[in-house]
Tab-separated table of N, CA and C in Angstrom:
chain	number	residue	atom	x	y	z
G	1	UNK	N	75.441	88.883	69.757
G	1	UNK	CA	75.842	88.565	71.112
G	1	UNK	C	76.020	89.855	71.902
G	2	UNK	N	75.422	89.889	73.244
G	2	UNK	CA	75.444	91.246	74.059
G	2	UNK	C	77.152	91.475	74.760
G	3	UNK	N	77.562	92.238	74.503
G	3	UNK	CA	78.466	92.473	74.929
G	3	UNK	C	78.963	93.454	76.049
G	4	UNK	N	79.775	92.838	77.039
G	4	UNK	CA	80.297	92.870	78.557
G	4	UNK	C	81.431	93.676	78.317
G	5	UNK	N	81.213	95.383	78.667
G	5	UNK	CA	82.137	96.149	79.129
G	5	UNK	C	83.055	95.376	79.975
G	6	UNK	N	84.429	95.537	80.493
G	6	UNK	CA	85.512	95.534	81.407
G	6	UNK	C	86.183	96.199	81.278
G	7	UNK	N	86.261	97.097	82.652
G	7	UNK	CA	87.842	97.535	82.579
G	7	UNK	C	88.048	96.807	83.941
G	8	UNK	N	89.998	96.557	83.472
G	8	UNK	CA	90.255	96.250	84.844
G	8	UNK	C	90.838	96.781	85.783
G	9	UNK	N	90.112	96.166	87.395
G	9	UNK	CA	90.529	96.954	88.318
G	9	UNK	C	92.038	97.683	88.220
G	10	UNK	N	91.853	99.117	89.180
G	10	UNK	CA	93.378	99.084	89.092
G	10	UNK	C	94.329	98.440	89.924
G	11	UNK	N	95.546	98.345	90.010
G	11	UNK	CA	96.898	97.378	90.362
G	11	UNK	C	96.003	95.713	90.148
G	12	UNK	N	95.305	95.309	88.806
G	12	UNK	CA	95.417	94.292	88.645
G	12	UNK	C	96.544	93.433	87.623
G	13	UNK	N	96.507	92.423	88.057
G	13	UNK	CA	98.162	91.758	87.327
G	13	UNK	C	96.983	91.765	85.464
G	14	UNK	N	97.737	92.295	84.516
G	14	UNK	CA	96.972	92.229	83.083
G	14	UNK	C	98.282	92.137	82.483
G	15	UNK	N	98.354	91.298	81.374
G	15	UNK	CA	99.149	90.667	80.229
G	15	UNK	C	98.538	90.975	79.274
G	16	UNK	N	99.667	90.948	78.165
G	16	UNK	CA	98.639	91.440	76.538
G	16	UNK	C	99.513	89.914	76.388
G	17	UNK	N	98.573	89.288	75.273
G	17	UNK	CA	98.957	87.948	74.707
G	17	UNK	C	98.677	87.998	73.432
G	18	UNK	N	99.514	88.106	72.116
G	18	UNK	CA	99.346	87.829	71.203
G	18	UNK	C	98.647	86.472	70.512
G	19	UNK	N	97.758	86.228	69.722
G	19	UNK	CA	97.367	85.173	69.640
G	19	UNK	C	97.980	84.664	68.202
G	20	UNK	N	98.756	83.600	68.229
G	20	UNK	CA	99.579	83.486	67.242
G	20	UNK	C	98.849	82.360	66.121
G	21	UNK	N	99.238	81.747	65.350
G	21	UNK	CA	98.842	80.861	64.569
G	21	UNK	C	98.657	79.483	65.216
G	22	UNK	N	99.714	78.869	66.019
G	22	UNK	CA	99.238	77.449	66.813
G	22	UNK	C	98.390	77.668	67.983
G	23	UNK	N	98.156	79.000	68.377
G	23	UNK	CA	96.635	79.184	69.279
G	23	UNK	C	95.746	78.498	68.527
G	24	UNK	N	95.473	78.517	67.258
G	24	UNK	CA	94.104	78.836	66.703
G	24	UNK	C	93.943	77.788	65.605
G	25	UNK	N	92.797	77.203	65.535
G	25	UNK	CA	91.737	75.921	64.602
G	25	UNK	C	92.177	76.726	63.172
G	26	UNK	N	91.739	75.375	62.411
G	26	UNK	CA	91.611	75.931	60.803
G	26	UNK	C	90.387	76.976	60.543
G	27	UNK	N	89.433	77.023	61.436
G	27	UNK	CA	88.906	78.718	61.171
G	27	UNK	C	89.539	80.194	61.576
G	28	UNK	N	90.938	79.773	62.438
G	28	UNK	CA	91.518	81.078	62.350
G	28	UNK	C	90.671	81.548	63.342
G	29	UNK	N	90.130	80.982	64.709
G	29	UNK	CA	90.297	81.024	66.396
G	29	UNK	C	90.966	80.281	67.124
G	30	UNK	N	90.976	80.908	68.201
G	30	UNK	CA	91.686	80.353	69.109
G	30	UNK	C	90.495	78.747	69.792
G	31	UNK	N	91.760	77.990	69.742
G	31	UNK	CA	90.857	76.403	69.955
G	31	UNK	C	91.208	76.336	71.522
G	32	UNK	N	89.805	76.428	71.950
G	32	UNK	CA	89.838	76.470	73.371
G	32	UNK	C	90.395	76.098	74.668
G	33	UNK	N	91.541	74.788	74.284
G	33	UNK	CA	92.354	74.438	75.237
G	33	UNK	C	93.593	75.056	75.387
G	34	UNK	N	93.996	75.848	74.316
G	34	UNK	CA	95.101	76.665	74.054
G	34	UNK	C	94.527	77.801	74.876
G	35	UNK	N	93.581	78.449	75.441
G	35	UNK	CA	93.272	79.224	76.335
G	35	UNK	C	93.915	78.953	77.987
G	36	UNK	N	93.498	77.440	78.077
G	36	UNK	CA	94.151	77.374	79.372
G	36	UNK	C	95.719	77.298	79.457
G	37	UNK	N	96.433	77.210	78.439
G	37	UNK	CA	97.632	77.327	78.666
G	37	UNK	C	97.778	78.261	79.008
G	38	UNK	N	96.946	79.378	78.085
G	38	UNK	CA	97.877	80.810	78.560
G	38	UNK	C	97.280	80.883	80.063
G	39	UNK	N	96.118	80.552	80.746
G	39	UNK	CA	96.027	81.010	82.107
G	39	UNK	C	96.697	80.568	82.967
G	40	UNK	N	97.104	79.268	82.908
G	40	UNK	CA	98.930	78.370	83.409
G	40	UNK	C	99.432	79.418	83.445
G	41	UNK	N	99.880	79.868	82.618
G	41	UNK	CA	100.938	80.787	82.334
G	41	UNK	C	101.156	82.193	82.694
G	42	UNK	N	99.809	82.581	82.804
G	42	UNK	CA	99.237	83.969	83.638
G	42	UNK	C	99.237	83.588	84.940
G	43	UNK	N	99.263	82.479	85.184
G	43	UNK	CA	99.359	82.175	87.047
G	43	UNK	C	100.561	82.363	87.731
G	44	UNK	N	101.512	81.635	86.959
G	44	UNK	CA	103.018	81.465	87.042
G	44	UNK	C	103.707	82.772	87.030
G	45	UNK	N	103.352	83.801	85.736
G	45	UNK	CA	103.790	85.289	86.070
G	45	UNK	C	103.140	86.215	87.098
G	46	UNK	N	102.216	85.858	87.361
G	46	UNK	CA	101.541	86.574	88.888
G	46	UNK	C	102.195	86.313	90.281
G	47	UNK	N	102.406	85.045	90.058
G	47	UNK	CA	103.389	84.322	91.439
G	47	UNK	C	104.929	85.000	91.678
G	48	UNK	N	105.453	84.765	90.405
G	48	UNK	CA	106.628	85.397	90.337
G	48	UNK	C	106.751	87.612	90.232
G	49	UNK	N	106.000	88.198	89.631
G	49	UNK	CA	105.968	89.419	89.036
G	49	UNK	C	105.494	90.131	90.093
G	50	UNK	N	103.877	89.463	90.873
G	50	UNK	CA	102.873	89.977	91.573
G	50	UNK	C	103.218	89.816	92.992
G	51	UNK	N	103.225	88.484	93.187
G	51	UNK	CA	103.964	88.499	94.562
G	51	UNK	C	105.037	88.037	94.815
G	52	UNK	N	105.717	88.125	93.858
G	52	UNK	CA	107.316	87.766	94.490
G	52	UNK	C	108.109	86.329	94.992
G	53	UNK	N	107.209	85.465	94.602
G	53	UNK	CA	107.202	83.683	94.278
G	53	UNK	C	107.944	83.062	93.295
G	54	UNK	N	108.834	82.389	93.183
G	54	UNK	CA	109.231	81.741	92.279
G	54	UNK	C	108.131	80.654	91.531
G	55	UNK	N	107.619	80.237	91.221
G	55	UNK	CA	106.451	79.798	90.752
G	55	UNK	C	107.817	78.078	90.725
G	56	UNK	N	108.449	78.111	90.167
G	56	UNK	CA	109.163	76.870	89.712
G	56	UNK	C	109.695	76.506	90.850
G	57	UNK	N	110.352	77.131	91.783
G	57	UNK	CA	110.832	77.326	92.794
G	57	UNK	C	109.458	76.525	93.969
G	58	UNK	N	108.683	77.414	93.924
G	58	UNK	CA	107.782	76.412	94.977
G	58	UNK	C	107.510	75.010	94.697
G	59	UNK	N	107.319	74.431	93.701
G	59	UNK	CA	106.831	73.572	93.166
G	59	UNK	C	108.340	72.252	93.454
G	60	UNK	N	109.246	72.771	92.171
G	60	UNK	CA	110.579	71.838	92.690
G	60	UNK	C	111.547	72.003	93.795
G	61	UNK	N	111.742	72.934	95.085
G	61	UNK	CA	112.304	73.082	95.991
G	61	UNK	C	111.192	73.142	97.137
G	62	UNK	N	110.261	73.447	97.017
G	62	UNK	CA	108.826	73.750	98.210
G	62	UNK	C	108.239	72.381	98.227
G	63	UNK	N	107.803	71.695	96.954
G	63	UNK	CA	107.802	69.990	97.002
G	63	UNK	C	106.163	70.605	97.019
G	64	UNK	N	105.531	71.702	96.589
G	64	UNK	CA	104.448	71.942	96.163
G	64	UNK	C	103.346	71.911	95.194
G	65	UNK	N	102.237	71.581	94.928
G	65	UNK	CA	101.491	71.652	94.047
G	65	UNK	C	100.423	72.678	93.667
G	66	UNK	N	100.056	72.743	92.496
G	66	UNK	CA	99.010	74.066	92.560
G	66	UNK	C	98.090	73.328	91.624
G	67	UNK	N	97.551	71.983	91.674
G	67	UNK	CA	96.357	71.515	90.710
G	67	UNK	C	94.898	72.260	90.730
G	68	UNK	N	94.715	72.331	89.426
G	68	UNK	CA	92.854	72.812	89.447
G	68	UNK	C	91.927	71.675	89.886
G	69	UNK	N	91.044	72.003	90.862
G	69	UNK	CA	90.486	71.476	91.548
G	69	UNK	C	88.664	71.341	90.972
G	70	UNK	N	88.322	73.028	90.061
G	70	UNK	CA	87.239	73.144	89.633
G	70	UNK	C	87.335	74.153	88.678
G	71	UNK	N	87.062	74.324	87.191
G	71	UNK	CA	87.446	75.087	86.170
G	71	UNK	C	85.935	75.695	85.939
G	72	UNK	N	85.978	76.896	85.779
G	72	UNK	CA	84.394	76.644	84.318
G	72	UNK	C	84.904	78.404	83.620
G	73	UNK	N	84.213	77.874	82.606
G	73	UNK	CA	84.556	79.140	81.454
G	73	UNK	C	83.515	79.355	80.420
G	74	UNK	N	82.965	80.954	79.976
G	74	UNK	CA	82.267	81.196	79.733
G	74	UNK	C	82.658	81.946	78.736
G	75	UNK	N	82.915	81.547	77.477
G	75	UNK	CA	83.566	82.320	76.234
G	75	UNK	C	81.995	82.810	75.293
G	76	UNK	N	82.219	83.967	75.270
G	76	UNK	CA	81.671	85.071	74.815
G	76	UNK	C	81.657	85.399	73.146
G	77	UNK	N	83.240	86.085	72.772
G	77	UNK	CA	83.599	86.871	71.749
G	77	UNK	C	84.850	85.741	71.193
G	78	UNK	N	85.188	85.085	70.001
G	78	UNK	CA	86.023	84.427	69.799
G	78	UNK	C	87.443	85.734	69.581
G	79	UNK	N	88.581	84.947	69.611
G	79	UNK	CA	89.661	85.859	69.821
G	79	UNK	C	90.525	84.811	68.656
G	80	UNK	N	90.769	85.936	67.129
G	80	UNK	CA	91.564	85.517	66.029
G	80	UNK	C	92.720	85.832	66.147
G	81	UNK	N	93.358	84.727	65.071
G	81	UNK	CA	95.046	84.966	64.989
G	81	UNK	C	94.940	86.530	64.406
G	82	UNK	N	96.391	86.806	64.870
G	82	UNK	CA	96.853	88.532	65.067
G	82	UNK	C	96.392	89.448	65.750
G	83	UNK	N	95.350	89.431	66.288
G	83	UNK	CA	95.378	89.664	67.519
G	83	UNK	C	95.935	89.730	68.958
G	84	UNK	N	95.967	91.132	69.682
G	84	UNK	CA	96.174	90.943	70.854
G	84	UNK	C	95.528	91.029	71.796
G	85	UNK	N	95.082	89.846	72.814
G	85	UNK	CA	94.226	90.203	73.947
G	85	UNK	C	94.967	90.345	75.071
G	86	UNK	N	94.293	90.897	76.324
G	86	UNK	CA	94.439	90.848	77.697
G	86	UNK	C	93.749	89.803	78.434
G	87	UNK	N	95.207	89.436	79.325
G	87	UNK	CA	94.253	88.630	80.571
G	87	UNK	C	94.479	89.468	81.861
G	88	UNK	N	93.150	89.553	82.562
G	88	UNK	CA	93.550	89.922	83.738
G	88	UNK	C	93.151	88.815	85.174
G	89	UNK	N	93.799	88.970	86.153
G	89	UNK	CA	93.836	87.984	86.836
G	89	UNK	C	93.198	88.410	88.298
G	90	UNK	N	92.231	87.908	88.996
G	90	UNK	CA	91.413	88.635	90.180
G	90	UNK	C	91.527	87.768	90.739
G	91	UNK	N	91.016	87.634	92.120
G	91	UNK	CA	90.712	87.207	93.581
G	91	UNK	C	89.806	86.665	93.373
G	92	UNK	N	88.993	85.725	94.096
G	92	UNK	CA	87.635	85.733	94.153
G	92	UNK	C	87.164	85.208	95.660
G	93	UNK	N	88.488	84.242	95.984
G	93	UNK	CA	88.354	83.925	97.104
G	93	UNK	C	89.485	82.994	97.720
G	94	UNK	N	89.947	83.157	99.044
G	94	UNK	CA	91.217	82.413	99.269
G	94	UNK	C	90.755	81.342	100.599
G	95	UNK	N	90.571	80.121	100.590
G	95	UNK	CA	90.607	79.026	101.812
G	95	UNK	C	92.057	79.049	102.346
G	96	UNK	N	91.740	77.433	103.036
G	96	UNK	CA	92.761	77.516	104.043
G	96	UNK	C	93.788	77.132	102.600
G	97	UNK	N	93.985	75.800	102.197
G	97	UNK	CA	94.624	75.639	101.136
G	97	UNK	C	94.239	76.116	99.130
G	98	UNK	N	92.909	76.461	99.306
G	98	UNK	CA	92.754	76.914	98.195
G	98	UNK	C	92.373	77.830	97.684
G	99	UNK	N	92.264	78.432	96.197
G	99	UNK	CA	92.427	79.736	95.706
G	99	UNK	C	91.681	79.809	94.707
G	100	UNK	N	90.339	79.956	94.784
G	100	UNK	CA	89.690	80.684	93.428
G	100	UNK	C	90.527	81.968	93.111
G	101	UNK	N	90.023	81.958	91.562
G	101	UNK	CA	90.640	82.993	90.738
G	101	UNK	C	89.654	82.757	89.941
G	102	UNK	N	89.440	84.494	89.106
G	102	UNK	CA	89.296	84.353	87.868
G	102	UNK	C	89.659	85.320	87.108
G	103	UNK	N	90.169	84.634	86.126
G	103	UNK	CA	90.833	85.493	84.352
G	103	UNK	C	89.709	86.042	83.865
G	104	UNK	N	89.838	86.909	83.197
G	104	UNK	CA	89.022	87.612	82.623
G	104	UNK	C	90.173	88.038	80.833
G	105	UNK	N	89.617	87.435	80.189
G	105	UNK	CA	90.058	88.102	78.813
G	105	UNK	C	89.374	89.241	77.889
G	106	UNK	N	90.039	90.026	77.339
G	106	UNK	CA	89.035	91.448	77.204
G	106	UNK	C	90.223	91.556	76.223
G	107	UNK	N	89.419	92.614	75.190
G	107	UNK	CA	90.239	93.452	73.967
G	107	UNK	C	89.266	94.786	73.953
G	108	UNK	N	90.012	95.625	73.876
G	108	UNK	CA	89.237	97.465	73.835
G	108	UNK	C	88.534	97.365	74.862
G	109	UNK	N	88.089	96.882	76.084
G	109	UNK	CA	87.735	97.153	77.350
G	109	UNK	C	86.193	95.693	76.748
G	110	UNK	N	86.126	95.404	76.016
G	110	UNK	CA	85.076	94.549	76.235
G	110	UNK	C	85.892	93.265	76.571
G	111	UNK	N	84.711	92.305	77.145
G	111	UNK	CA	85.063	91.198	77.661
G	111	UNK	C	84.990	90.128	76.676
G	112	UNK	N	85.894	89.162	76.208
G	112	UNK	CA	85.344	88.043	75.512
G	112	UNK	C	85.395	86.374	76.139
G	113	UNK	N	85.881	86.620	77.272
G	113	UNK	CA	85.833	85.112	78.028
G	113	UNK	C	86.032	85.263	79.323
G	114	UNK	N	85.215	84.673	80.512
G	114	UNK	CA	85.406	84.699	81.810
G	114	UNK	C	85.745	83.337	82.472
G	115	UNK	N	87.271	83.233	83.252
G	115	UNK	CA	87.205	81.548	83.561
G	115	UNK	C	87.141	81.812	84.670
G	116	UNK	N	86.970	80.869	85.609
G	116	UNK	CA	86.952	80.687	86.962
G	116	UNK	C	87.500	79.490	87.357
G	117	UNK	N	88.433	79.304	88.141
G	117	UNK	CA	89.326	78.015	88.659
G	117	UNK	C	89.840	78.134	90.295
G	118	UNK	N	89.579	76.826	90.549
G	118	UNK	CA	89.627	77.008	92.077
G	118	UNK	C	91.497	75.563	91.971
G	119	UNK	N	92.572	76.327	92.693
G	119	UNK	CA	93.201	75.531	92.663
G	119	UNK	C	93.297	75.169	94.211
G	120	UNK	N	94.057	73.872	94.444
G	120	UNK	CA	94.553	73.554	95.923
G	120	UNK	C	95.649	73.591	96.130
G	121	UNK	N	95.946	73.846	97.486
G	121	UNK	CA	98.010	73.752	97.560
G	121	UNK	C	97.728	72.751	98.130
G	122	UNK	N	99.110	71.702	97.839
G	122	UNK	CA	99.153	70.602	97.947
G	122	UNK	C	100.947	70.094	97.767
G	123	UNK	N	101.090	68.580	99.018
G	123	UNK	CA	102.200	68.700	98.944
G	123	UNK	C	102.616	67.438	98.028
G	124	UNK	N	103.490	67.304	97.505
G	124	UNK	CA	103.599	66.192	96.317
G	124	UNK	C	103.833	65.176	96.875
G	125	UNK	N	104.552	65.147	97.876
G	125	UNK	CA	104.819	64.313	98.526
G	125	UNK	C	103.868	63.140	99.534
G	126	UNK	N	102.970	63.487	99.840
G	126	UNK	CA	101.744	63.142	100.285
G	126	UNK	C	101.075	63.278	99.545
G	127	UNK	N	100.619	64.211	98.404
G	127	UNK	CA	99.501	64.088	97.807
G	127	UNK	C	97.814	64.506	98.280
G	128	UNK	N	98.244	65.207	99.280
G	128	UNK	CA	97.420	66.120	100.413
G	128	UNK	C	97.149	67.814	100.121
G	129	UNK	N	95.975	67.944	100.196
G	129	UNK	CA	95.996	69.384	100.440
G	129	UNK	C	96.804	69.776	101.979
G	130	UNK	N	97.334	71.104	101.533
G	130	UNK	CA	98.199	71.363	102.756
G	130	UNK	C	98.155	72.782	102.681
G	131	UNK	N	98.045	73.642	104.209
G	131	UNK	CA	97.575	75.067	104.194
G	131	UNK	C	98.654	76.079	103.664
G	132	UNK	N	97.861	76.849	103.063
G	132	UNK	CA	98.720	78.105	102.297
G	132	UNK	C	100.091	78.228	103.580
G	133	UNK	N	100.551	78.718	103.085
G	133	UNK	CA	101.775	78.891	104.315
G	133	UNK	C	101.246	80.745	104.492
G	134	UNK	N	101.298	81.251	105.498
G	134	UNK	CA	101.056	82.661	105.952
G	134	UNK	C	101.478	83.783	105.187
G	135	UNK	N	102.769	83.705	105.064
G	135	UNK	CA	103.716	84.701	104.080
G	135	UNK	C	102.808	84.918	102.555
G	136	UNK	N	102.623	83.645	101.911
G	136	UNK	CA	101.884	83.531	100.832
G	136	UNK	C	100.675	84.121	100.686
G	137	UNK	N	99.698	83.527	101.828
G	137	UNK	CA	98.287	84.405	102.149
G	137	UNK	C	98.495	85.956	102.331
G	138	UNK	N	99.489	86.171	103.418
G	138	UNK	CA	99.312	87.515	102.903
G	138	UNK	C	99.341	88.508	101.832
G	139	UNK	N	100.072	87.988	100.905
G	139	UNK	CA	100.472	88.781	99.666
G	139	UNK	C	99.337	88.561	98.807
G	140	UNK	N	98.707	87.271	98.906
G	140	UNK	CA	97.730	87.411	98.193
G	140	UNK	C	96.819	88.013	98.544
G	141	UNK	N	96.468	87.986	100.097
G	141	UNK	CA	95.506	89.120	100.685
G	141	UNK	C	95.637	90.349	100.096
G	142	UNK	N	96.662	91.075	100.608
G	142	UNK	CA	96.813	92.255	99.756
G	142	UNK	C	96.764	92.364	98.285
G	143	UNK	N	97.090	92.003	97.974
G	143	UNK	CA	96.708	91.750	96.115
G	143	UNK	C	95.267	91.349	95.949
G	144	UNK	N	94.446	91.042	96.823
G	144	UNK	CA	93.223	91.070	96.642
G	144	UNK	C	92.237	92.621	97.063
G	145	UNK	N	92.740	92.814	98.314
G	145	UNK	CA	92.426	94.622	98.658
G	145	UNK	C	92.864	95.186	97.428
G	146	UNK	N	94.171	95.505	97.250
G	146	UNK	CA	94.419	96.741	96.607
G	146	UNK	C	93.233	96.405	95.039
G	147	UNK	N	93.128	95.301	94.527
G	147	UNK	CA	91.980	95.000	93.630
G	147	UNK	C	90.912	95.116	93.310
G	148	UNK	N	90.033	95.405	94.520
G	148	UNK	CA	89.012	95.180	95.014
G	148	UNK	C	88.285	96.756	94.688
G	149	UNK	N	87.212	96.900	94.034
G	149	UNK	CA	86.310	98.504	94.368
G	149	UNK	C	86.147	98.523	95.904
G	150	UNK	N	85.842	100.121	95.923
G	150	UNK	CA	85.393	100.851	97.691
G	150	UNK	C	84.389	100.050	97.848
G	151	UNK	N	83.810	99.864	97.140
G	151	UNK	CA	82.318	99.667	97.676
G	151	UNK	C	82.286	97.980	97.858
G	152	UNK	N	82.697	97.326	97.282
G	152	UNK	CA	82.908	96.001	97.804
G	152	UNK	C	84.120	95.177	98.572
G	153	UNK	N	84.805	96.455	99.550
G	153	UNK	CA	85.518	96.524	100.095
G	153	UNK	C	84.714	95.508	101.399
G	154	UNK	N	84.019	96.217	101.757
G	154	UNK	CA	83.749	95.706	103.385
G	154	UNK	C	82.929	93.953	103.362
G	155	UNK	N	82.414	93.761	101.892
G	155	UNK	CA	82.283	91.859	101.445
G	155	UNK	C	83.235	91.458	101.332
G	156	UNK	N	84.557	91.492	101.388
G	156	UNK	CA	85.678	91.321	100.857
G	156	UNK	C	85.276	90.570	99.372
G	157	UNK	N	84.472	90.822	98.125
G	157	UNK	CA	84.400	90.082	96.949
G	157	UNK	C	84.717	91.213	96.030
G	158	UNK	N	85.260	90.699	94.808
G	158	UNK	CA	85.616	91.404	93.888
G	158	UNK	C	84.711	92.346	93.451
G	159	UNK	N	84.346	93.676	92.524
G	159	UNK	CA	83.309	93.944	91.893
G	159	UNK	C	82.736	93.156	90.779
G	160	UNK	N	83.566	91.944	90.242
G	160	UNK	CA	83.368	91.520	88.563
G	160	UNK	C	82.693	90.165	88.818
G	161	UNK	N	82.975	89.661	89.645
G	161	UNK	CA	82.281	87.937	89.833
G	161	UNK	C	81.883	87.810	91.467
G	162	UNK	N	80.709	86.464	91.765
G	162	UNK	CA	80.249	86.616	92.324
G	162	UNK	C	81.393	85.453	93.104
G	163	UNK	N	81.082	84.916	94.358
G	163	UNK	CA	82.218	84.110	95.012
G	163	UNK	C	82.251	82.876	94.705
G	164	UNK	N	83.374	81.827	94.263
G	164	UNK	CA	83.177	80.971	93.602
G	164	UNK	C	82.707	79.907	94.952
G	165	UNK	N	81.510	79.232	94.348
G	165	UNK	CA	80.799	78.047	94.515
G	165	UNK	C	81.248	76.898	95.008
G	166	UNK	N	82.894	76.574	94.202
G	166	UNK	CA	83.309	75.502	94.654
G	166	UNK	C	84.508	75.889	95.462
G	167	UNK	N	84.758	75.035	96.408
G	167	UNK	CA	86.011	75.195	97.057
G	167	UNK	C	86.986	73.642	97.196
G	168	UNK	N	88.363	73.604	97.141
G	168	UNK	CA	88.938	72.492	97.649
G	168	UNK	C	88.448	71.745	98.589
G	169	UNK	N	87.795	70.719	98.675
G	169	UNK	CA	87.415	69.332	100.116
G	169	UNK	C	88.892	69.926	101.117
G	170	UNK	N	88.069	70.148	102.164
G	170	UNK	CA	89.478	69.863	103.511
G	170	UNK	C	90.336	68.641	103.374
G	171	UNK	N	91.933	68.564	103.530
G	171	UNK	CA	92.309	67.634	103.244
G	171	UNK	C	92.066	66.678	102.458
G	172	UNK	N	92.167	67.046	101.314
G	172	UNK	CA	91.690	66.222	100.092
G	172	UNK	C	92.367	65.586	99.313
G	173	UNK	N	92.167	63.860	99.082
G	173	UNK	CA	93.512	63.561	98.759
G	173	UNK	C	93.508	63.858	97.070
G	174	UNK	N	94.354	64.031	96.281
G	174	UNK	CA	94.427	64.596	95.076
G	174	UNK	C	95.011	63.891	94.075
């Protein structure tokens, strides 16, 4: 299998994740839905760490939602128990209510899985997509600049992926 240098940008949000024994199948990998937990979970510490969000806080006091709207993932290099990998977490593109991202998992600077997920904000209460609130966009704006190479500065797109494809339906009921 050809293998995909990464390093990641600098001031990107990166976690080391141990991969423990209930990550991983009786061959001793990680069984692929146990991947998306940890990117749950890499979302939630970006919200809170990266920009300064209570992640729990929006959700049970904001009356907010953050559902995936469109996933896809492209696993590469399998990742065994005792191991530690990195996730790192990029931009790819921000709508009115929704937010591609994509994780990137890597060990020694190579890459072994690329996901891409487009979530929507949404209010629970209605069950509606509903627009980022401003404060929010901005931080993520900036957390997308400071991310970003010079040179793909003036596309506003990351250097690592191309812009995701799918986006949240306008007002979409969910």
């Amino acid at each position: 299998m050809l293998e995909v240098r990464f390093v990641p940008p600098r001031h990107a949000f990166t976690r080391s994740v141990p991969i423990r024994f209930s990550h991983c199948d009786p061959a001793g990998i990680v069984y692929f839905p146990h991947y998306f937990d940890m990117f749950n979970g890499l979302i939630e510490d970006w919200y809170g760490q990266e920009l300064g969000y209570d992640y729990a806080e929006l959700i049970t006091g904001g009356r907010y939602g953050f559902p995936f709207v469109h996933i896809e993932c492209d696993f590469k290099i399998p990742s065994r128990i005792g191991e530690v990998i990195d996730l790192t977490l990029l931009i790819e593109d921000i709508g009115r209510s929704s937010l591609a991202i994509a994780i990137v998992c890597h060990r020694d600077n190579i890459e072994r899985l690329r996901a891409r997920m487009v979530t929507a904000m949404m209010s629970l209460e209605t069950k509606k997509a509903v627009p980022m609130p401003q404060s929010l966009r901005e931080v993520i704006e900036a957390y997308r600049r400071r991310t970003m190479s010079p040179t793909n500065a003036l596309s506003g797109r990351t250097q690592f992926t191309p812009p995701c494809r799918h986006a949240a339906r306008k007002n979409a009921t969910l």
